[in-house]
């Protein structure tokens, strides 16, 4: 099955890329925290040195003003961060939807190619591999942890030459993860709901082997 071969070929290529990206993210976070701690230490040391040269009646108002400024600045930064995060989340949601929809359309095209009554030409294996690599690259930067894990599980199963029923069943947690990532709920959807979704007749799923 062409789709299975494509998933097997792209699995190893993306695994190393994910590991490198995680290392870079953790390194950047560590550097940022180090810079914040260093500046906080320098600021505290500067205030302490200045306080030694002042009288109590001069030092107390200065200390109160310093604390007030820090608290006010922290509150402003927190509020700004929440606003910025909300704006980023909204922008990300639009991008995530675009990426996930492209994968859904790809799966739909593969399924339609196997229906003889539609007389559709199957996707070229090279084109299919290219689309899968592009999708995985997009998910690397835009997909949630749940989506990435579901995608890895989907690939792993696809690479083991599973039955059509197992392939469809592996799509279900991936679709659920995608919907969760863009804020949609799945709580009322029954088991294997999305495994049956690509089929023109959901009852066909129960008749599949495996």
Coordinates of C-alpha atoms in Angstrom, one line a residue:
X1 CA 0.0 0.0 0.0
X2 CA 1.6 3.3 -1.2
X3 CA 0.4 5.3 1.8
X4 CA 2.0 2.8 4.2
X5 CA 5.3 3.0 2.4
X6 CA 5.3 6.7 2.5
X7 CA 4.6 6.8 6.2
X8 CA 7.5 4.3 6.8
X9 CA 9.9 6.4 4.8
X10 CA 9.1 9.7 6.5
X11 CA 9.0 8.3 10.1
X12 CA 12.8 8.2 10.6
X13 CA 13.4 11.5 8.8
X14 CA 11.2 13.4 11.3
X15 CA 12.3 11.7 14.5
X16 CA 15.8 13.3 14.5
X17 CA 14.3 16.7 13.6
X18 CA 11.9 16.6 16.6
X19 CA 14.8 15.8 18.9
X20 CA 17.0 18.7 17.6
X21 CA 14.1 21.1 17.9
X22 CA 13.3 20.1 21.5
X23 CA 17.0 20.6 22.4
X24 CA 17.1 24.1 20.8
X25 CA 13.9 25.1 22.7
X26 CA 15.2 23.9 26.0
X27 CA 18.5 25.7 25.4
X28 CA 16.7 29.0 24.6
X29 CA 14.5 28.8 27.7
X30 CA 17.6 28.1 29.9
X31 CA 19.4 31.2 28.4
X32 CA 16.4 33.4 29.0
X33 CA 16.1 32.3 32.6
X34 CA 19.8 32.9 33.2
X35 CA 19.5 36.5 31.8
X36 CA 16.5 37.3 34.0
X37 CA 18.2 35.9 37.2
X38 CA 21.4 37.9 36.4
X39 CA 19.6 41.2 35.9
X40 CA 17.5 40.6 39.1
X41 CA 20.7 40.0 41.1
X42 CA 22.4 43.1 39.7
X43 CA 19.4 45.3 40.4
X44 CA 19.1 44.0 44.0
X45 CA 22.8 44.6 44.6
X46 CA 22.5 48.1 43.3
X47 CA 19.6 49.0 45.6
X48 CA 21.5 47.5 48.6
X49 CA 24.6 49.5 48.0
X50 CA 22.6 52.7 47.6
X51 CA 20.7 52.0 50.8
X52 CA 23.9 51.9 52.9
X53 CA 24.6 55.5 52.0
X54 CA 21.2 56.9 52.9
X55 CA 19.5 57.7 56.3
X56 CA 16.5 55.6 57.4
X57 CA 14.0 58.4 56.6
X58 CA 15.4 58.5 53.1
X59 CA 15.9 54.8 52.6
X60 CA 12.3 53.7 53.6
X61 CA 10.5 55.9 51.0
X62 CA 13.0 54.8 48.4
X63 CA 12.4 51.2 49.2
X64 CA 8.6 51.6 49.2
X65 CA 8.9 53.3 45.8
X66 CA 11.1 50.6 44.5
X67 CA 8.7 47.8 45.6
X68 CA 5.7 49.7 44.2
X69 CA 7.5 50.1 40.9
X70 CA 8.5 46.5 40.7
X71 CA 4.9 45.3 41.6
X72 CA 3.4 47.7 39.1
X73 CA 5.8 46.8 36.4
X74 CA 5.2 43.1 37.0
X75 CA 1.5 43.5 36.9
X76 CA 1.7 45.5 33.6
X77 CA 4.0 42.8 32.1
X78 CA 1.7 40.0 33.2
X79 CA -1.3 41.7 31.7
X80 CA 0.5 42.5 28.5
X81 CA 1.7 38.9 28.3
X82 CA -1.8 37.6 28.7
X83 CA -3.1 39.9 25.9
X84 CA -0.2 39.0 23.7
X85 CA -0.7 35.3 24.4
X86 CA -4.4 35.5 23.5
X87 CA -3.6 37.3 20.2
X88 CA -0.9 34.7 19.4
X89 CA -3.3 31.8 20.2
X90 CA -5.9 33.3 17.9
X91 CA -3.3 33.6 15.1
X92 CA -2.0 30.1 15.8
X93 CA -5.5 28.6 15.7
X94 CA -6.0 29.9 12.2
X95 CA -2.7 28.4 11.1
X96 CA -3.3 25.1 12.9
X97 CA -6.7 24.8 11.2
X98 CA -5.1 25.3 7.8
X99 CA -2.4 22.6 8.5
X100 CA -4.7 20.0 9.9
X101 CA -7.3 20.6 7.1
X102 CA -4.6 19.9 4.5
X103 CA -3.9 16.5 6.2
X104 CA -7.7 15.7 6.3
X105 CA -8.0 16.5 2.6
X106 CA -4.9 14.3 1.9
X107 CA -6.4 11.3 3.7
X108 CA -9.7 12.0 1.9
X109 CA -7.9 11.9 -1.5
X110 CA -6.1 8.7 -0.7
X111 CA -9.4 7.0 0.4
X112 CA -11.2 8.3 -2.7
X113 CA -8.5 6.9 -5.0
X114 CA -9.4 3.4 -3.7
X115 CA -13.0 3.7 -4.8
X116 CA -13.3 2.2 -8.2
X117 CA -16.6 3.8 -8.9
X118 CA -15.0 7.3 -8.8
X119 CA -12.4 6.4 -11.5
X120 CA -9.7 8.6 -9.8
X121 CA -6.0 8.3 -10.5
X122 CA -4.1 7.3 -7.3
X123 CA -1.7 10.0 -6.0
X124 CA 1.9 9.7 -7.2
X125 CA 4.0 8.2 -4.5
X126 CA 6.5 11.0 -4.7
X127 CA 3.8 13.6 -4.4
X128 CA 2.3 11.8 -1.5
X129 CA 5.6 11.6 0.3
X130 CA 6.2 15.3 -0.3
X131 CA 2.8 16.3 1.2
X132 CA 3.4 14.1 4.3
X133 CA 6.9 15.6 4.9
X134 CA 5.4 19.1 4.6
X135 CA 2.6 18.2 7.0
X136 CA 5.0 16.8 9.6
X137 CA 7.3 19.8 9.3
X138 CA 4.3 22.1 9.9
X139 CA 3.2 20.1 12.9
X140 CA 6.7 20.2 14.3
X141 CA 6.3 24.0 14.9
X142 CA 2.5 24.4 15.1
X143 CA 1.1 21.1 16.5
X144 CA 0.5 20.5 20.2
X145 CA 2.2 17.7 22.1
X146 CA -0.9 15.6 21.8
X147 CA -1.0 16.0 18.0
X148 CA 2.7 15.2 17.7
X149 CA 2.4 12.0 19.8
X150 CA -0.7 10.9 17.9
X151 CA 1.1 11.5 14.6
X152 CA 4.0 9.4 15.7
X153 CA 1.7 6.6 16.8
X154 CA -0.1 6.8 13.4
X155 CA 3.2 6.6 11.6
X156 CA 4.5 3.7 13.7
X157 CA 1.4 1.7 13.0
X158 CA 1.4 2.6 9.3
X159 CA 5.0 1.4 9.0
X160 CA 4.0 -2.0 10.3
X161 CA 1.9 -3.0 7.3
X162 CA -1.4 -3.0 9.2
X163 CA -4.9 -3.9 8.0
X164 CA -7.1 -1.1 6.6
X165 CA -9.2 -1.2 9.7
X166 CA -6.2 -0.6 11.9
X167 CA -5.1 2.3 9.8
X168 CA -8.5 3.9 10.0
X169 CA -8.6 3.3 13.8
X170 CA -5.2 5.0 14.2
X171 CA -6.6 8.1 12.5
X172 CA -9.2 8.5 15.2
X173 CA -6.9 9.7 18.1
X174 CA -5.0 11.9 15.6
X175 CA -8.2 13.7 14.5
X176 CA -9.3 14.1 18.1
X177 CA -5.9 15.6 19.0
X178 CA -6.2 18.1 16.1
X179 CA -9.7 19.1 17.2
X180 CA -8.6 19.6 20.8
X181 CA -5.7 21.7 19.6
X182 CA -8.0 24.2 17.9
X183 CA -10.4 24.3 20.8
X184 CA -13.1 21.8 19.7
X185 CA -14.6 19.2 21.9
X186 CA -14.8 15.4 21.4
X187 CA -16.5 14.4 24.6
X188 CA -19.8 13.3 23.0
X189 CA -18.3 11.5 20.0
X190 CA -18.3 7.7 20.4
X191 CA -15.3 5.4 20.0
X192 CA -14.0 5.0 16.4
X193 CA -16.1 8.0 15.3
X194 CA -13.3 9.4 13.1
X195 CA -12.2 5.9 12.0
X196 CA -15.6 5.6 10.3
X197 CA -15.6 9.2 9.1
X198 CA -13.7 8.7 5.8
X199 CA -16.0 5.9 4.8
X200 CA -19.1 6.7 2.6
X201 CA -21.0 4.2 4.8
X202 CA -19.8 4.0 8.4
X203 CA -21.2 0.5 8.7
X204 CA -18.4 -0.6 6.3
X205 CA -16.0 -0.2 9.2
X206 CA -17.4 -3.1 11.2
X207 CA -17.2 -5.3 8.1
X208 CA -13.4 -4.7 7.7
X209 CA -10.9 -7.4 8.7
X210 CA -8.6 -6.7 11.6

